[in-house]
Coordinates of C-alpha atoms in Angstrom, one line a residue:
Chain R
M1 CA 0.3 8.2 21.7
A2 CA 4.0 7.0 22.3
E3 CA 6.5 9.0 24.5
I4 CA 10.1 9.4 22.9
S5 CA 13.0 10.9 25.5
F6 CA 16.1 12.7 24.0
P7 CA 19.0 12.0 26.5
L8 CA 21.7 14.8 26.6
P9 CA 24.2 14.7 23.8
D10 CA 27.8 14.6 24.1
L11 CA 28.7 17.2 22.8
G12 CA 32.3 18.4 22.1
E13 CA 33.7 15.7 22.3
G14 CA 34.5 13.1 26.0
L15 CA 32.2 16.2 27.4
I16 CA 30.5 14.8 30.6
E17 CA 27.4 17.3 31.4
A18 CA 26.5 20.2 30.6
T19 CA 24.8 22.9 32.4
V20 CA 21.3 23.8 31.8
L21 CA 21.6 27.4 31.3
E22 CA 17.4 28.5 30.4
W23 CA 14.6 26.5 28.6
L24 CA 12.8 27.9 25.7
V25 CA 10.2 25.2 25.3
S26 CA 8.3 24.2 28.6
P27 CA 5.2 21.6 28.5
G28 CA 2.3 21.4 26.8
D29 CA 4.7 23.4 23.7
Q30 CA 4.3 21.6 20.6
V31 CA 7.7 21.5 18.9
E32 CA 8.9 21.3 15.6
R33 CA 12.3 19.2 14.0
N34 CA 15.1 22.0 13.8
Q35 CA 13.5 24.2 16.7
P36 CA 16.0 25.1 20.1
L37 CA 15.0 23.4 23.7
V38 CA 17.6 24.5 25.4
E39 CA 20.1 26.9 25.6
V40 CA 23.1 24.8 27.9
E41 CA 26.9 25.0 28.6
T42 CA 30.1 23.1 29.0
T43 CA 33.4 22.9 30.0
K44 CA 33.8 24.1 26.3
S45 CA 30.8 26.5 25.6
A46 CA 27.4 27.1 26.0
V47 CA 25.2 25.7 23.2
E48 CA 20.9 26.4 21.8
L49 CA 20.2 22.7 21.3
P50 CA 17.9 21.9 18.0
S51 CA 15.1 19.6 18.6
P52 CA 15.3 15.9 17.0
Q53 CA 12.1 15.2 15.8
A54 CA 8.6 17.1 16.3
G55 CA 5.9 16.2 19.2
K56 CA 4.6 18.2 22.4
V57 CA 6.8 18.6 25.4
V58 CA 6.4 16.4 28.2
R59 CA 9.2 16.5 30.6
I60 CA 11.8 18.6 31.1
H61 CA 14.6 17.2 33.1
G62 CA 16.5 20.4 35.1
G63 CA 16.3 23.6 35.5
P64 CA 18.4 26.8 35.4
G65 CA 21.7 26.0 36.7
D66 CA 21.2 21.9 37.3
K67 CA 24.0 19.9 35.7
I68 CA 22.7 16.6 33.7
N69 CA 24.9 14.0 32.9
V70 CA 25.6 13.4 29.2
G71 CA 22.9 9.8 28.4
E72 CA 20.8 11.0 31.2
P73 CA 16.6 12.0 29.8
L74 CA 16.8 15.8 29.2
I75 CA 13.3 15.6 27.7
V76 CA 10.3 14.0 26.6
F77 CA 8.0 13.9 23.7
E78 CA 4.7 12.7 22.6
V79 CA 3.9 11.4 19.6
P80 CA 0.8 10.3 17.6
D81 CA 1.9 5.7 17.0
N82 CA 1.3 6.7 13.6
T83 CA 4.4 9.2 13.0
A84 CA 7.0 8.6 10.8
G85 CA 10.5 6.8 12.1
I86 CA 13.9 8.0 12.0
V87 CA 13.3 9.3 7.7
G88 CA 10.4 9.9 5.5
T89 CA 7.2 11.2 6.8
V90 CA 3.8 9.1 6.1
P91 CA 2.3 8.7 3.1
K92 CA -1.2 10.9 3.1
E93 CA -4.2 8.1 2.3
E94 CA -5.7 10.9 -0.7
A95 CA -8.5 9.7 -3.0
P96 CA -7.7 9.1 -6.0
K97 CA -7.3 11.9 -8.7
R98 CA -7.6 11.6 -12.6
R99 CA -7.4 13.2 -15.4
V100 CA -6.8 10.0 -17.5
R101 CA -10.6 8.5 -18.7
L102 CA -10.9 5.6 -21.2
S103 CA -12.1 5.4 -24.2
A104 CA -12.5 1.7 -25.6
V105 CA -14.5 -0.4 -28.6
L106 CA -14.2 -4.4 -27.6
D107 CA -15.0 -6.6 -29.9
E108 CA -15.7 -9.2 -27.7
D109 CA -14.0 -11.8 -30.2
Chain N
M1 CA -14.6 -8.2 29.3
S2 CA -16.0 -11.0 27.6
N3 CA -13.9 -15.2 27.7
A4 CA -13.2 -14.4 23.3
I5 CA -11.1 -11.8 24.6
L6 CA -9.3 -13.4 27.7
E7 CA -8.3 -15.5 25.8
S8 CA -6.9 -13.5 22.4
E9 CA -5.2 -11.3 24.8
A10 CA -3.8 -14.6 26.5
A11 CA -3.1 -16.1 23.2
M12 CA -1.1 -12.1 23.0
A13 CA 1.8 -12.4 25.7
D14 CA 2.9 -15.9 25.1
G15 CA 3.2 -16.0 21.9
T16 CA 1.6 -18.2 19.8
P17 CA -0.4 -18.1 17.1
R18 CA -4.2 -16.2 16.8
R19 CA -7.4 -16.7 15.3
G20 CA -9.9 -14.7 14.4
V21 CA -9.6 -11.7 12.2
E22 CA -8.0 -7.8 13.4
Q23 CA -7.9 -4.8 11.6
L24 CA -4.3 -4.2 11.6
S25 CA -1.6 -2.0 10.5
M26 CA 1.2 -3.5 8.3
Q27 CA 3.6 -2.0 10.6
Q28 CA 2.1 -4.2 13.7
A29 CA 0.8 -8.0 11.7
L30 CA 4.8 -8.0 10.9
N31 CA 5.3 -7.3 14.4
R32 CA 2.5 -10.1 15.4
A33 CA 3.9 -13.0 13.3
L34 CA 7.7 -12.0 14.2
D35 CA 6.8 -12.2 18.1
E36 CA 5.0 -16.3 17.1
V37 CA 8.2 -17.2 14.8
L38 CA 10.2 -16.3 17.8
A39 CA 7.7 -18.0 20.1
G40 CA 7.3 -20.6 17.7
N41 CA 10.5 -21.1 17.1
P42 CA 13.8 -21.1 19.7
K43 CA 16.4 -21.2 17.5
T44 CA 14.7 -18.4 15.4
L45 CA 17.2 -14.9 15.8
I46 CA 16.0 -10.9 14.7
F47 CA 19.2 -8.4 14.6
G48 CA 20.1 -5.6 12.9
E49 CA 20.2 -1.6 13.2
D50 CA 17.5 -0.5 15.6
C51 CA 15.8 -3.5 15.2
G52 CA 16.4 -4.1 19.0
R53 CA 16.2 -1.7 22.0
L54 CA 14.2 0.8 19.5
G55 CA 11.9 -1.5 18.4
G56 CA 13.7 0.0 14.9
V57 CA 13.0 3.1 12.8
F58 CA 9.5 1.1 11.7
R59 CA 8.9 -0.1 14.5
I60 CA 8.4 -3.4 13.1
T61 CA 10.5 -4.9 15.8
D62 CA 8.8 -3.6 18.8
G63 CA 8.2 -5.1 22.2
L64 CA 10.6 -7.9 20.6
Q65 CA 13.8 -7.4 22.6
A66 CA 11.8 -6.3 26.4
K67 CA 9.8 -10.1 25.6
Y68 CA 12.5 -12.7 24.6
G69 CA 15.9 -10.7 25.6
T70 CA 19.1 -9.3 24.5
G71 CA 20.1 -12.7 23.4
R72 CA 17.6 -12.7 21.2
V73 CA 16.7 -9.9 19.7
F74 CA 19.7 -7.7 19.3
D75 CA 21.6 -4.4 18.1
T76 CA 24.1 -4.7 15.7
P77 CA 26.9 -2.1 14.5
L78 CA 26.4 -0.1 11.5
A79 CA 27.5 -2.4 9.2
E80 CA 25.3 -4.2 6.7
S81 CA 28.4 -6.7 5.7
G82 CA 29.0 -7.8 9.4
I83 CA 24.5 -8.5 9.2
L84 CA 24.5 -10.8 6.8
G85 CA 28.4 -11.8 7.7
M86 CA 27.1 -13.5 11.2
S87 CA 23.8 -14.2 9.2
V88 CA 25.5 -17.0 7.5
G89 CA 27.7 -18.2 10.4
L90 CA 24.1 -18.4 13.0
A91 CA 22.7 -20.7 9.8
M92 CA 26.1 -22.7 9.4
A93 CA 25.6 -23.2 13.6
G94 CA 21.3 -25.1 13.0
F95 CA 19.8 -20.9 13.6
H96 CA 17.3 -19.5 11.9
P97 CA 17.9 -15.8 11.6
I98 CA 15.4 -12.9 10.3
P99 CA 18.5 -9.8 10.0
E100 CA 16.8 -6.5 8.7
V101 CA 18.4 -4.5 6.9
Q102 CA 17.3 -1.5 7.2
F103 CA 17.0 0.2 4.0
D104 CA 16.5 -0.6 0.7
G105 CA 19.6 1.3 -0.3
F106 CA 22.0 0.0 2.8
A107 CA 21.5 -3.5 1.4
Y108 CA 24.9 -2.9 -1.3
P109 CA 27.3 -3.0 1.5
A110 CA 25.9 -6.4 1.7
I111 CA 25.7 -7.6 -1.4
N112 CA 29.0 -10.0 -1.4
Q113 CA 27.6 -11.5 1.4
I114 CA 24.1 -12.0 0.5
V115 CA 25.3 -13.5 -3.2
C116 CA 28.4 -15.6 -2.8
Q117 CA 27.9 -16.6 0.3
I118 CA 23.6 -16.3 2.0
A119 CA 22.3 -17.7 -1.9
R120 CA 24.6 -20.2 -2.5
M121 CA 26.1 -21.5 0.4
N122 CA 23.3 -24.7 -0.2
Y123 CA 24.6 -24.8 -3.2
R124 CA 28.3 -25.6 -2.3
S125 CA 27.5 -27.6 0.3
R126 CA 25.9 -29.4 -1.6
G127 CA 22.9 -29.6 0.6
T128 CA 24.8 -30.0 3.7
M129 CA 24.2 -26.0 5.1
P130 CA 21.4 -24.7 4.2
M131 CA 20.6 -21.1 4.9
P132 CA 16.9 -21.0 6.5
I133 CA 17.6 -16.8 6.3
T134 CA 15.0 -14.0 6.0
L135 CA 16.5 -10.7 5.4
R136 CA 13.4 -8.5 5.8
V137 CA 14.2 -4.9 3.6
P138 CA 12.0 -2.3 4.2
S139 CA 11.6 -1.0 0.3
F140 CA 10.4 0.6 -2.8
G141 CA 9.7 4.6 -2.2
G142 CA 6.9 7.3 -0.9
I143 CA 7.3 8.2 1.5
R144 CA 9.8 11.0 1.0
A145 CA 12.9 10.5 2.1
P146 CA 16.3 11.2 0.9
E147 CA 18.6 9.1 -1.3
H148 CA 18.8 5.3 0.0
H149 CA 16.2 5.0 1.2
G150 CA 13.4 4.4 -2.0
E151 CA 14.8 2.3 -4.4
S152 CA 13.5 -1.3 -5.9
L153 CA 15.8 -3.6 -5.8
E154 CA 14.0 -7.0 -6.4
A155 CA 15.0 -7.5 -9.9
L156 CA 19.0 -7.9 -7.6
F157 CA 17.3 -10.5 -6.1
A158 CA 15.5 -12.2 -8.7
H159 CA 18.4 -12.6 -10.7
V160 CA 20.4 -14.5 -7.9
P161 CA 20.3 -18.7 -8.6
G162 CA 20.2 -19.8 -4.4
L163 CA 17.5 -16.7 -3.6
K164 CA 13.5 -16.4 -3.1
V165 CA 12.2 -12.7 -2.9
V166 CA 8.7 -12.2 -1.7
S167 CA 6.7 -8.8 -1.7
P168 CA 3.7 -8.4 0.4
S169 CA 0.6 -6.1 -0.9
N170 CA -1.3 -5.1 2.5
P171 CA -1.4 -6.5 6.2
H172 CA -2.7 -9.6 5.7
E173 CA -0.4 -10.6 2.8
A174 CA 2.6 -9.7 5.4
Y175 CA 1.5 -11.3 8.2
H176 CA 1.4 -15.2 6.3
L177 CA 3.8 -14.1 3.4
L178 CA 6.9 -13.6 6.7
R179 CA 5.3 -16.3 9.0
Y180 CA 5.6 -18.6 5.8
A181 CA 9.2 -17.4 4.9
A182 CA 10.4 -18.0 8.0
T183 CA 9.9 -21.3 8.0
R184 CA 11.8 -22.4 4.8
P185 CA 14.9 -23.6 4.3
D186 CA 16.4 -21.6 2.1
P187 CA 16.4 -18.4 2.0
V188 CA 14.0 -15.1 1.8
I189 CA 14.1 -11.6 0.5
F190 CA 11.2 -9.7 2.2
M191 CA 10.6 -6.9 0.8
E192 CA 8.6 -4.9 2.9
P193 CA 6.1 -1.6 1.3
K194 CA 7.4 1.3 3.5
S195 CA 4.7 3.6 2.2
R196 CA 2.6 1.5 3.1
Y197 CA 3.5 0.0 6.7
W198 CA 0.9 2.9 8.1
Q199 CA -2.3 2.0 5.9
K200 CA -4.6 -0.3 8.5
G201 CA -5.8 -3.3 6.8
E202 CA -8.0 -6.7 7.9
V203 CA -6.1 -9.6 9.0
N204 CA -7.6 -13.1 9.2
F205 CA -5.7 -14.8 11.0
D206 CA -7.0 -18.1 10.1
S207 CA -4.1 -20.0 8.1
A208 CA -6.8 -22.7 6.8
D209 CA -9.1 -21.2 3.3
P210 CA -11.4 -23.6 2.3
S211 CA -13.0 -21.2 0.3
G212 CA -10.7 -20.6 -1.5
S213 CA -11.6 -16.3 -1.4
R214 CA -8.9 -13.6 -2.0
T215 CA -9.4 -13.1 1.8
G216 CA -7.4 -16.7 2.6
A217 CA -4.3 -17.2 3.6
S218 CA -2.8 -19.5 1.2
P219 CA 1.4 -18.3 1.8
T220 CA 2.5 -19.3 -1.7
G221 CA 2.3 -18.1 -5.6
A222 CA 0.9 -15.5 -7.2
K223 CA -3.5 -13.6 -5.7
V224 CA -6.1 -12.5 -7.6
M225 CA -6.8 -9.0 -5.5
R226 CA -9.9 -8.1 -8.1
E227 CA -11.7 -10.1 -11.1
G228 CA -12.2 -7.9 -13.9
R229 CA -12.9 -9.5 -18.0
H230 CA -10.5 -7.0 -19.9
L231 CA -7.5 -7.0 -18.7
T232 CA -5.1 -6.9 -15.8
L233 CA -2.6 -5.4 -14.0
V234 CA 0.4 -7.0 -12.2
A235 CA 1.8 -5.8 -9.4
W236 CA 3.5 -6.1 -6.3
G237 CA 4.5 -4.5 -3.0
A238 CA 2.9 -0.8 -2.4
M239 CA 1.7 -1.3 -6.6
V240 CA -0.9 -3.3 -5.9
A241 CA -3.3 -0.6 -4.1
R242 CA -2.1 1.7 -6.6
C243 CA -3.6 -0.5 -9.7
L244 CA -6.6 -1.4 -8.0
Q245 CA -7.9 2.0 -7.5
V246 CA -7.1 2.0 -11.5
A247 CA -9.2 -1.0 -11.4
E248 CA -12.7 1.9 -9.2
L249 CA -11.5 4.1 -11.5
A250 CA -11.5 2.2 -15.4
A251 CA -14.7 0.8 -14.0
E252 CA -15.8 3.8 -14.5
D253 CA -15.4 3.8 -17.9
G254 CA -16.7 0.5 -18.7
I255 CA -13.4 -1.3 -18.4
D256 CA -13.0 -4.0 -16.0
I257 CA -10.2 -5.0 -14.8
E258 CA -8.4 -7.6 -13.1
V259 CA -5.2 -7.3 -10.5
L260 CA -3.4 -9.3 -9.3
D261 CA -0.8 -9.2 -6.9
L262 CA 3.1 -11.2 -7.9
R263 CA 3.4 -11.9 -4.5
W264 CA 6.3 -13.5 -4.9
L265 CA 8.8 -12.6 -7.8
K266 CA 11.2 -15.4 -7.5
P267 CA 10.5 -17.7 -8.6
I268 CA 7.3 -16.1 -10.5
D269 CA 3.7 -17.7 -10.2
E270 CA 4.0 -18.6 -14.0
A271 CA 0.3 -20.5 -14.1
A272 CA -1.4 -17.8 -11.5
L273 CA -0.4 -15.1 -14.4
T274 CA -1.0 -17.2 -17.3
A275 CA -4.4 -17.6 -16.5
S276 CA -6.0 -14.3 -15.9
V277 CA -4.2 -13.1 -18.7
R278 CA -5.9 -15.4 -21.6
K279 CA -8.7 -14.9 -19.6
T280 CA -8.3 -11.0 -20.4
R281 CA -5.7 -11.0 -23.3
R282 CA -4.7 -7.8 -22.6
A283 CA -2.0 -6.6 -19.6
V284 CA 0.1 -4.1 -18.3
V285 CA 2.7 -5.1 -15.7
V286 CA 3.2 -1.9 -13.0
H287 CA 6.4 -1.5 -11.2
E288 CA 8.2 1.4 -9.4
A289 CA 12.0 0.0 -9.9
P290 CA 13.2 1.5 -13.3
L291 CA 11.8 0.9 -16.9
T292 CA 15.1 -1.0 -18.1
S293 CA 15.6 -4.8 -17.0
G294 CA 13.5 -4.5 -14.5
L295 CA 11.1 -7.8 -13.1
G296 CA 8.2 -5.9 -15.5
A297 CA 10.6 -7.4 -18.4
E298 CA 10.6 -10.9 -16.7
V299 CA 7.2 -10.9 -16.4
A300 CA 5.9 -9.5 -20.2
Q301 CA 8.1 -12.3 -21.5
L302 CA 6.8 -15.3 -19.3
I303 CA 3.1 -13.9 -20.7
T304 CA 4.1 -13.7 -24.2
Q305 CA 5.6 -16.9 -23.3
G306 CA 2.2 -18.3 -22.0
C307 CA -0.5 -16.5 -24.0
F308 CA 0.8 -15.4 -27.5
D309 CA -1.6 -16.8 -29.6
T310 CA -4.8 -15.2 -27.0
L311 CA -2.8 -11.4 -26.9
K312 CA -4.8 -8.8 -28.7
A313 CA -2.1 -6.1 -27.8
P314 CA 1.6 -5.8 -26.4
V315 CA 3.0 -6.4 -22.6
E316 CA 2.8 -2.8 -21.6
R317 CA 4.9 -1.2 -18.4
I318 CA 4.3 1.3 -16.8
T319 CA 7.8 2.1 -14.4
G320 CA 9.8 4.3 -12.5
F321 CA 13.3 6.3 -15.2
D322 CA 15.9 4.9 -15.7
V323 CA 17.5 7.4 -13.5
P324 CA 18.6 6.9 -9.1
Y325 CA 15.4 7.3 -7.0
P326 CA 14.7 11.0 -7.1
S327 CA 14.6 12.3 -3.5
G328 CA 12.0 14.2 -2.2
D329 CA 8.8 15.7 -3.7
L330 CA 9.7 14.7 -7.0
E331 CA 9.6 10.7 -6.1
D332 CA 5.4 12.2 -7.4
E333 CA 6.4 12.0 -10.7
Y334 CA 9.2 9.1 -10.8
I335 CA 6.6 6.5 -9.0
P336 CA 4.4 5.4 -11.1
N337 CA 0.4 7.0 -10.6
I338 CA -2.6 7.1 -11.3
D339 CA -2.9 8.8 -15.3
R340 CA 0.4 6.8 -16.1
I341 CA -1.6 3.4 -15.8
L342 CA -5.0 4.9 -17.8
F343 CA -2.5 6.5 -20.3
G344 CA -0.8 2.1 -20.3
I345 CA -3.7 1.0 -20.3
Q346 CA -5.5 3.5 -23.0
R347 CA -2.7 2.4 -25.2
V348 CA -3.4 -1.7 -25.0
L349 CA -6.7 -1.1 -25.2
E350 CA -6.3 0.4 -28.6
Y351 CA -4.0 -1.4 -30.5
R352 CA -4.7 -3.5 -33.4
R353 CA -2.4 -6.1 -35.6
G354 CA -1.7 -5.1 -38.8

């Protein structure tokens, strides 16, 4: 298993921090990609942050009311070592299936 | 812990080549090869998008920046023309760059640098400016990715004088072919079959191959992955594993199939190709790239040239279609599947002259 940390992104243009309003997930939760993680408020608006990836939540940083600087850790996920990268999925190794059968008269000339 | 294991871990720490046999994924095998190349040649540099801090989107360069520093393993801007253009300058200055283009379809913005500079600088300079560049390209389809992430560019690259092109089919091949490619004085396009990255296999680190067995380490030419009598399947990259599955299924029907892993797509090992098909007298070429002007045409012609008098049927090609590579689940219809390959084999078996 590997840990992947997701830092607070710049939610506007040139914002430097955000305030945590409410966490929507807890350590131990299994989250899907795009699942809402946390509601934060910036000087521009309050927004829900979607999860950048699937994984198990290991740690969350900051409770309601706490300020987090852009680029500082927001949440840490645990993911299996054999997960795909940012793009695509790991192919499943399946037993080969066939519908076609071969028939041939092989003259050994 | 035994001394042998301690010695093995010591070898891992300083990047010296291993000995013995290990079970590794292709990712791990490639990572190991890069580690040893970096340790063995201080002129080697690795760079590309996300290659440094992240360790690559497929984890191929994982841990290498921490071990060798940001001066030798580093991230680049999202600009393939810059990645390959910088490689030209570094090669001129005596370095051995191992750049990465993150996905096959991202090589297009760097075609000018690859074709007009990297491939012909040695020729243009009358041999005074060799380009010892190993360009790693995660290639082919099979991982449900979006556009530009599943393409097969081997025919494009193989057509360019001055480039060598190679594709490993399993972790053992990946380790040895990458180590070999990184010692070449010529530019090598190293096409990694991304759908096979996670598949584990036995890697025999011993470079000597006294037995001549197929688990050996000779990094040149094609390789017979399974011997057979009735027909030769020719493939490379991810299609080798599929052809080995097909050969197993064909054996249930009493058809004995030989699988030839071409490995080097430029230059093609004509002697191995001809030797195999002279024995089996029938051949089917399998690739993911579109049919028209695909490398299968070149392979079929080489077989026809070398085996015309003994061939029992025209060489069959089982390939992708002449369409842009499809996204998502549609790729199952595009990539040659087991039934399409079996149909091709059946057509060849049924063929009668006159």
